[in-house]
Amino acid sequence: MTAGLTYVVTGGCGFLGSHIVDMLVERGKNISEIRVVDTKLRSYKSPERKGVNVKRIRGDVTDMAQMTEVCAGADVVIHTASLIDIIGLVSYTTLWDVNVKGTETLLQCCLNEDVPCFVYTSSRAAVGPNSRGDPVEDGDESTPYDSSCPLLPYGRTKAAAEAMVLQRNGRRTNGGKTLHTCALRPGGIYGGAGWSLIKMCQEFGMDIFSARPQKGISHPSVKDSPPYVGNVAWAHLLAAQTLVTSPQTAGGEAFHVADDTPVQNSATLYGVLCAPIGIRWDDSLALPLWLMYFIAYLLAFLSFLSKPFYTFVPRLTPALLTLANTTFYFNYKKATRLLGYKPLFTWEESKQKTWDGLVEWKARDFS
């Protein structure tokens, strides 16, 4: 492996991106510089390692001039920057511009600036669920699935960007190198202080610190197995290293990223993870599912009627209900076989780290 590699991590101040940066500093091989690119430069203390320079850069992945400068002289780009939206707060045009056109911009910069390795953070949503809510249990990358009717606009953008990334694998750069690309598909990532689950609950108006258990919108029979953020970051590091050392192994491939988090109903998982900060979850539905669908369709109709006069975005949508009530999870056997991936953190370690982060977050923001 070439010594003194330069990495670019887009979205590097975000939830997953910051964990990837920390993982590269702590465990990366032969890295001299990490360029952390984000539209908002969040202040947090990264671990330090002699010989590794972490440089934070304010930048927008849709800006060709900025990304050309960022990619100049780089060896690996890990592209995590993305807009995530599951209820329609962001217009489809904006989602497409950032998630698809932004990815296209970065790929072109890699070809122009002779960057040979590109790791894309895709999503399980790039595969499904589809609008019918067809389930997948313990699936893999070869599991047949009808993705022709995607459930979410977000999923459509991630699928389009992922396809573009994999199609660029093997392209010749301007300087005569070969661009090697791969995509990772995590889903429902948890862990870390200020965990996005809590923020989502607050967006839905839940009084998360009340004495009453929180009721959800997912039927108790629906199962999932989301990965811990540290394991997803570890998979990115291994994917990048594999593209550098053995590009024919991972180039042009997509990988589901999971870990050994128990397969269970989401309310059960959230109940375990949120227990140390006093948030209780009830695995029963807030309302009968048929009634929630009725309300969701009614809200969607009202949103349509009000569109000429007022932008009304319901927090409960039919697509969100279908997403929450579809068993849809995959294994990581292909990532193990081709990337050498095994979860770096056990379930017990992932749980403890999530507890520690949430306790710290509550003490800081709610004391």
Short mmCIF file of C-alpha atoms in Angstrom, two decimals:
data_model
loop_
_atom_site.label_atom_id
_atom_site.label_comp_id
_atom_site.label_asym_id
_atom_site.label_seq_id
_atom_site.Cartn_x
_atom_site.Cartn_y
_atom_site.Cartn_z
CA MET A 1 0.00 0.00 0.00
CA THR A 2 1.20 3.46 -0.86
CA ALA A 3 2.27 5.45 2.20
CA GLY A 4 0.84 8.84 3.05
CA LEU A 5 -2.62 8.55 1.50
CA THR A 6 -4.97 11.52 1.42
CA TYR A 7 -8.64 10.82 2.20
CA VAL A 8 -11.64 13.04 1.52
CA VAL A 9 -14.76 12.46 3.64
CA THR A 10 -17.83 14.39 2.51
CA GLY A 11 -20.44 14.94 5.17
CA GLY A 12 -17.57 14.41 7.56
CA CYS A 13 -19.14 16.45 10.37
CA GLY A 14 -22.39 14.50 10.26
CA PHE A 15 -23.55 11.55 12.34
CA LEU A 16 -21.94 8.79 10.28
CA GLY A 17 -19.25 10.94 8.67
CA SER A 18 -17.74 12.03 11.99
CA HIS A 19 -17.50 8.39 13.10
CA ILE A 20 -15.76 7.52 9.83
CA VAL A 21 -13.24 10.34 10.34
CA ASP A 22 -12.53 9.15 13.88
CA MET A 23 -12.17 5.56 12.68
CA LEU A 24 -9.71 6.62 9.97
CA VAL A 25 -7.61 8.51 12.51
CA GLU A 26 -7.63 5.66 15.02
CA ARG A 27 -7.34 2.64 12.73
CA GLY A 28 -6.54 3.79 9.20
CA LYS A 29 -3.37 2.56 7.51
CA ASN A 30 -0.77 4.83 5.88
CA ILE A 31 -2.90 7.98 6.02
CA SER A 32 -1.26 11.39 6.06
CA GLU A 33 -4.26 13.68 5.57
CA ILE A 34 -8.03 13.54 6.01
CA ARG A 35 -10.03 16.33 4.40
CA VAL A 36 -13.33 16.63 6.24
CA VAL A 37 -15.87 18.35 3.97
CA ASP A 38 -19.27 19.59 5.13
CA THR A 39 -21.64 22.50 4.59
CA LYS A 40 -21.71 23.03 8.36
CA LEU A 41 -18.44 22.57 10.22
CA ARG A 42 -19.56 21.16 13.55
CA SER A 43 -17.03 21.56 16.31
CA TYR A 44 -16.10 18.26 17.90
CA LYS A 45 -12.81 16.88 19.12
CA SER A 46 -11.41 14.16 16.87
CA PRO A 47 -8.85 11.69 18.18
CA GLU A 48 -5.27 12.59 17.34
CA ARG A 49 -2.54 10.47 15.82
CA LYS A 50 0.95 11.52 14.95
CA GLY A 51 1.42 12.01 11.23
CA VAL A 52 -2.30 12.33 10.39
CA ASN A 53 -3.50 15.83 9.57
CA VAL A 54 -7.29 16.36 9.88
CA LYS A 55 -8.33 19.37 7.84
CA ARG A 56 -11.91 20.69 7.97
CA ILE A 57 -13.25 22.36 4.84
CA ARG A 58 -16.60 24.09 4.38
CA GLY A 59 -17.89 22.89 1.03
CA ASP A 60 -20.94 21.90 -0.98
CA VAL A 61 -20.82 18.67 -3.02
CA THR A 62 -22.87 20.31 -5.78
CA ASP A 63 -20.17 22.96 -6.34
CA MET A 64 -17.80 21.69 -9.04
CA ALA A 65 -15.11 24.30 -8.36
CA GLN A 66 -15.05 23.60 -4.63
CA MET A 67 -15.02 19.82 -5.08
CA THR A 68 -12.27 20.03 -7.70
CA GLU A 69 -10.08 21.81 -5.17
CA VAL A 70 -11.03 19.32 -2.44
CA CYS A 71 -10.24 16.28 -4.61
CA ALA A 72 -6.94 17.57 -6.03
CA GLY A 73 -4.17 15.22 -4.95
CA ALA A 74 -6.51 12.90 -3.03
CA ASP A 75 -6.29 9.10 -3.13
CA VAL A 76 -9.66 8.09 -1.67
CA VAL A 77 -13.05 9.82 -1.53
CA ILE A 78 -15.63 8.53 0.97
CA HIS A 79 -18.89 10.20 0.02
CA THR A 80 -21.37 10.21 2.91
CA ALA A 81 -22.95 13.63 2.33
CA SER A 82 -26.65 13.27 1.64
CA LEU A 83 -30.06 14.75 2.34
CA ILE A 84 -32.24 12.27 4.24
CA ASP A 85 -35.99 12.80 4.18
CA ILE A 86 -38.75 10.27 4.82
CA ILE A 87 -41.84 12.48 5.21
CA GLY A 88 -41.52 15.12 2.46
CA LEU A 89 -39.92 18.06 4.25
CA VAL A 90 -37.45 18.42 1.37
CA SER A 91 -38.59 18.84 -2.23
CA TYR A 92 -37.76 16.07 -4.68
CA THR A 93 -35.81 18.55 -6.80
CA THR A 94 -33.58 19.42 -3.86
CA LEU A 95 -33.12 15.75 -2.94
CA TRP A 96 -32.11 14.96 -6.53
CA ASP A 97 -29.75 17.94 -6.76
CA VAL A 98 -27.82 16.98 -3.63
CA ASN A 99 -28.02 13.19 -3.62
CA VAL A 100 -27.69 12.49 -7.34
CA LYS A 101 -26.17 15.54 -8.99
CA GLY A 102 -23.84 16.06 -6.04
CA THR A 103 -22.60 12.48 -6.41
CA GLU A 104 -22.18 12.99 -10.15
CA THR A 105 -20.13 16.14 -9.47
CA LEU A 106 -17.80 14.28 -7.11
CA LEU A 107 -17.35 11.39 -9.53
CA GLN A 108 -16.42 13.80 -12.30
CA CYS A 109 -13.94 15.54 -10.00
CA CYS A 110 -12.35 12.17 -9.23
CA LEU A 111 -11.94 11.48 -12.96
CA ASN A 112 -10.57 14.97 -13.57
CA GLU A 113 -8.17 14.92 -10.60
CA ASP A 114 -6.95 11.30 -10.87
CA VAL A 115 -8.55 10.05 -7.65
CA PRO A 116 -8.51 6.22 -7.96
CA CYS A 117 -10.86 5.15 -5.12
CA PHE A 118 -14.46 6.17 -4.41
CA VAL A 119 -16.60 4.70 -1.59
CA TYR A 120 -20.25 5.71 -1.68
CA THR A 121 -22.57 5.64 1.32
CA SER A 122 -25.73 4.32 -0.28
CA SER A 123 -28.68 3.10 1.76
CA ARG A 124 -30.90 0.10 2.28
CA ALA A 125 -33.60 2.46 0.94
CA ALA A 126 -31.97 2.17 -2.50
CA VAL A 127 -33.38 -1.37 -2.61
CA GLY A 128 -36.66 -0.92 -0.74
CA PRO A 129 -39.16 -1.41 0.71
CA ASN A 130 -41.28 -0.91 -2.37
CA SER A 131 -44.68 0.77 -2.29
CA ARG A 132 -46.40 -2.60 -1.71
CA GLY A 133 -44.35 -3.20 1.42
CA ASP A 134 -42.92 -6.51 0.20
CA PRO A 135 -40.80 -7.89 3.07
CA VAL A 136 -37.22 -9.21 3.13
CA GLU A 137 -35.87 -11.26 6.03
CA ASP A 138 -32.14 -11.92 6.27
CA GLY A 139 -31.68 -11.03 2.61
CA ASP A 140 -28.46 -10.49 0.71
CA GLU A 141 -27.32 -8.60 -2.39
CA SER A 142 -28.68 -11.33 -4.69
CA THR A 143 -32.14 -11.60 -3.07
CA PRO A 144 -34.78 -11.04 -5.79
CA TYR A 145 -36.80 -7.93 -5.08
CA ASP A 146 -39.07 -5.69 -7.14
CA SER A 147 -37.55 -2.23 -6.78
CA SER A 148 -39.49 -0.77 -9.73
CA CYS A 149 -41.99 0.98 -7.43
CA PRO A 150 -39.87 2.63 -4.72
CA LEU A 151 -41.64 3.71 -1.56
CA LEU A 152 -39.76 6.96 -0.89
CA PRO A 153 -38.36 9.74 -3.10
CA TYR A 154 -35.24 9.54 -0.92
CA GLY A 155 -34.82 5.88 -1.91
CA ARG A 156 -35.15 6.77 -5.59
CA THR A 157 -32.33 9.29 -5.31
CA LYS A 158 -30.07 6.85 -3.46
CA ALA A 159 -30.75 4.12 -6.02
CA ALA A 160 -29.96 6.48 -8.91
CA ALA A 161 -26.75 7.71 -7.28
CA GLU A 162 -25.63 4.20 -6.38
CA ALA A 163 -26.17 2.99 -9.96
CA MET A 164 -24.11 5.93 -11.23
CA VAL A 165 -21.29 5.17 -8.79
CA LEU A 166 -21.09 1.51 -9.80
CA GLN A 167 -21.28 2.35 -13.50
CA ARG A 168 -18.22 4.58 -13.15
CA ASN A 169 -16.10 1.72 -11.86
CA GLY A 170 -13.25 1.01 -14.25
CA ARG A 171 -13.34 4.42 -15.95
CA ARG A 172 -10.00 5.95 -16.91
CA THR A 173 -9.09 9.20 -15.21
CA ASN A 174 -7.63 12.18 -17.06
CA GLY A 175 -4.15 11.22 -15.87
CA GLY A 176 -4.44 7.60 -16.99
CA LYS A 177 -5.36 5.96 -13.67
CA THR A 178 -8.40 3.74 -13.18
CA LEU A 179 -11.28 4.80 -10.94
CA HIS A 180 -12.49 2.03 -8.62
CA THR A 181 -15.85 2.44 -6.90
CA CYS A 182 -18.10 0.58 -4.49
CA ALA A 183 -21.26 1.29 -2.49
CA LEU A 184 -22.30 0.44 1.06
CA ARG A 185 -25.96 0.06 2.08
CA PRO A 186 -26.55 0.60 5.81
CA GLY A 187 -30.04 1.08 7.15
CA GLY A 188 -31.49 2.56 10.32
CA ILE A 189 -28.15 3.38 11.96
CA TYR A 190 -28.18 3.94 15.72
CA GLY A 191 -25.68 5.10 18.36
CA GLY A 192 -23.89 8.23 19.49
CA ALA A 193 -24.82 11.30 21.50
CA GLY A 194 -27.93 13.15 20.32
CA TRP A 195 -28.98 10.05 18.42
CA SER A 196 -31.23 10.84 15.48
CA LEU A 197 -33.98 8.62 16.90
CA ILE A 198 -34.53 11.06 19.75
CA LYS A 199 -34.62 14.00 17.36
CA MET A 200 -37.17 12.17 15.21
CA CYS A 201 -39.35 11.54 18.25
CA GLN A 202 -39.25 15.23 19.12
CA GLU A 203 -40.20 16.15 15.54
CA PHE A 204 -43.30 13.98 15.91
CA GLY A 205 -44.25 15.87 19.05
CA MET A 206 -43.52 13.02 21.48
CA ASP A 207 -42.94 14.01 25.08
CA ILE A 208 -39.96 11.70 25.28
CA PHE A 209 -39.19 12.27 28.93
CA SER A 210 -42.74 11.79 30.19
CA ALA A 211 -43.58 9.01 32.62
CA ARG A 212 -45.83 7.38 30.03
CA PRO A 213 -44.36 4.77 27.67
CA GLN A 214 -44.03 5.97 24.09
CA LYS A 215 -46.30 4.18 21.64
CA GLY A 216 -45.16 3.78 18.06
CA ILE A 217 -46.50 3.30 14.55
CA SER A 218 -44.85 -0.08 13.91
CA HIS A 219 -46.77 -3.31 14.48
CA PRO A 220 -45.12 -5.60 17.07
CA SER A 221 -44.74 -8.36 14.47
CA VAL A 222 -42.45 -6.21 12.27
CA LYS A 223 -38.77 -7.03 12.74
CA ASP A 224 -35.55 -5.17 11.98
CA SER A 225 -31.85 -5.31 12.77
CA PRO A 226 -30.27 -1.86 12.35
CA PRO A 227 -26.47 -1.55 12.65
CA TYR A 228 -24.47 0.41 15.20
CA VAL A 229 -22.80 3.51 13.73
CA GLY A 230 -19.30 2.38 14.75
CA ASN A 231 -19.67 -0.83 12.75
CA VAL A 232 -20.92 1.07 9.70
CA ALA A 233 -17.89 3.38 9.96
CA TRP A 234 -15.61 0.32 10.22
CA ALA A 235 -17.15 -1.11 7.04
CA HIS A 236 -16.34 2.13 5.21
CA LEU A 237 -12.73 1.98 6.34
CA LEU A 238 -12.40 -1.63 5.14
CA ALA A 239 -14.07 -0.82 1.82
CA ALA A 240 -11.63 2.04 1.22
CA GLN A 241 -8.64 -0.10 2.15
CA THR A 242 -9.83 -2.90 -0.13
CA LEU A 243 -10.20 -0.52 -3.08
CA VAL A 244 -6.66 0.70 -2.46
CA THR A 245 -4.99 -2.70 -2.04
CA SER A 246 -7.25 -5.04 -4.04
CA PRO A 247 -9.54 -2.99 -6.29
CA GLN A 248 -10.61 -5.98 -8.37
CA THR A 249 -12.18 -7.50 -5.23
CA ALA A 250 -14.55 -4.66 -4.32
CA GLY A 251 -14.68 -2.52 -7.46
CA GLY A 252 -18.17 -2.20 -8.91
CA GLU A 253 -19.78 -3.97 -5.96
CA ALA A 254 -22.57 -2.98 -3.55
CA PHE A 255 -22.58 -4.28 0.02
CA HIS A 256 -25.26 -4.42 2.67
CA VAL A 257 -23.86 -3.35 6.03
CA ALA A 258 -25.32 -4.93 9.16
CA ASP A 259 -24.00 -6.26 12.46
CA ASP A 260 -25.10 -8.52 15.30
CA THR A 261 -27.80 -6.28 16.76
CA PRO A 262 -30.65 -8.69 17.64
CA VAL A 263 -33.49 -9.00 15.15
CA GLN A 264 -36.52 -7.60 16.97
CA ASN A 265 -39.37 -5.12 16.89
CA SER A 266 -38.14 -1.52 16.80
CA ALA A 267 -39.99 -0.55 20.00
CA THR A 268 -38.21 -3.35 21.87
CA LEU A 269 -34.83 -2.17 20.57
CA TYR A 270 -35.55 1.48 21.33
CA GLY A 271 -36.75 0.52 24.80
CA VAL A 272 -33.43 -1.18 25.53
CA LEU A 273 -31.30 1.60 24.07
CA CYS A 274 -33.21 4.49 25.65
CA ALA A 275 -33.68 2.99 29.12
CA PRO A 276 -30.69 4.78 30.75
CA ILE A 277 -32.17 8.22 29.98
CA GLY A 278 -35.65 7.35 31.17
CA ILE A 279 -37.45 7.00 27.84
CA ARG A 280 -39.85 4.08 27.93
CA TRP A 281 -41.28 2.39 24.85
CA ASP A 282 -44.44 0.35 24.55
CA ASP A 283 -44.51 -2.16 21.69
CA SER A 284 -48.24 -1.60 21.15
CA LEU A 285 -49.52 0.73 18.43
CA ALA A 286 -50.56 4.28 19.23
CA LEU A 287 -53.77 3.65 17.25
CA PRO A 288 -55.09 0.71 15.21
CA LEU A 289 -53.05 0.49 12.02
CA TRP A 290 -56.08 0.87 9.75
CA LEU A 291 -57.02 4.08 11.57
CA MET A 292 -53.49 5.48 11.23
CA TYR A 293 -53.57 4.77 7.48
CA PHE A 294 -56.95 6.51 7.26
CA ILE A 295 -55.56 9.56 9.07
CA ALA A 296 -52.41 9.53 6.92
CA TYR A 297 -54.38 9.47 3.66
CA LEU A 298 -56.69 12.19 4.96
CA LEU A 299 -53.70 14.36 5.86
CA ALA A 300 -52.18 13.71 2.43
CA PHE A 301 -55.44 14.86 0.80
CA LEU A 302 -55.52 18.01 2.93
CA SER A 303 -51.90 18.69 2.04
CA PHE A 304 -52.79 18.41 -1.66
CA LEU A 305 -55.76 20.78 -1.30
CA SER A 306 -53.74 23.39 0.59
CA LYS A 307 -50.77 23.33 -1.77
CA PRO A 308 -51.76 26.45 -3.82
CA PHE A 309 -52.10 28.50 -0.62
CA TYR A 310 -49.97 26.93 2.08
CA THR A 311 -47.25 24.30 2.42
CA PHE A 312 -48.56 21.70 4.82
CA VAL A 313 -46.26 18.71 5.41
CA PRO A 314 -47.94 16.00 7.53
CA ARG A 315 -45.68 14.17 9.97
CA LEU A 316 -47.69 10.99 9.38
CA THR A 317 -47.78 9.73 5.79
CA PRO A 318 -48.89 6.48 4.12
CA ALA A 319 -45.30 5.88 2.96
CA LEU A 320 -43.94 6.30 6.49
CA LEU A 321 -46.51 3.81 7.81
CA THR A 322 -45.56 1.29 5.13
CA LEU A 323 -41.88 1.79 5.90
CA ALA A 324 -42.47 1.28 9.62
CA ASN A 325 -44.58 -1.82 9.04
CA THR A 326 -42.40 -3.74 6.60
CA THR A 327 -39.91 -6.32 7.83
CA PHE A 328 -36.83 -5.47 5.78
CA TYR A 329 -33.30 -6.42 6.80
CA PHE A 330 -30.18 -8.00 5.29
CA ASN A 331 -27.08 -9.91 6.37
CA TYR A 332 -23.44 -8.90 5.89
CA LYS A 333 -21.99 -12.13 4.46
CA LYS A 334 -20.84 -10.55 1.19
CA ALA A 335 -19.03 -7.77 3.06
CA THR A 336 -17.30 -10.42 5.17
CA ARG A 337 -16.29 -12.41 2.11
CA LEU A 338 -14.98 -9.54 -0.03
CA LEU A 339 -14.03 -6.82 2.46
CA GLY A 340 -13.04 -8.91 5.45
CA TYR A 341 -15.76 -7.15 7.41
CA LYS A 342 -16.89 -8.40 10.79
CA PRO A 343 -18.54 -6.11 13.32
CA LEU A 344 -15.87 -4.29 15.28
CA PHE A 345 -18.28 -3.80 18.19
CA THR A 346 -20.41 -6.54 19.70
CA TRP A 347 -24.07 -5.97 20.50
CA GLU A 348 -23.18 -5.47 24.16
CA GLU A 349 -20.48 -2.93 23.28
CA SER A 350 -22.76 -1.13 20.81
CA LYS A 351 -25.49 -0.94 23.42
CA GLN A 352 -23.12 0.41 26.08
CA LYS A 353 -21.64 3.03 23.77
CA THR A 354 -25.14 4.16 22.79
CA TRP A 355 -26.11 4.38 26.47
CA ASP A 356 -23.01 6.43 27.25
CA GLY A 357 -23.68 8.81 24.36
CA LEU A 358 -27.33 9.35 25.24
CA VAL A 359 -26.58 9.93 28.94
CA GLU A 360 -23.97 12.51 27.96
CA TRP A 361 -26.38 14.16 25.52
CA LYS A 362 -29.20 14.37 28.08
CA ALA A 363 -26.89 15.79 30.75
CA ARG A 364 -25.57 18.43 28.34
CA ASP A 365 -28.79 19.50 26.62
CA PHE A 366 -31.44 18.94 29.30
CA SER A 367 -29.65 19.70 32.57
#
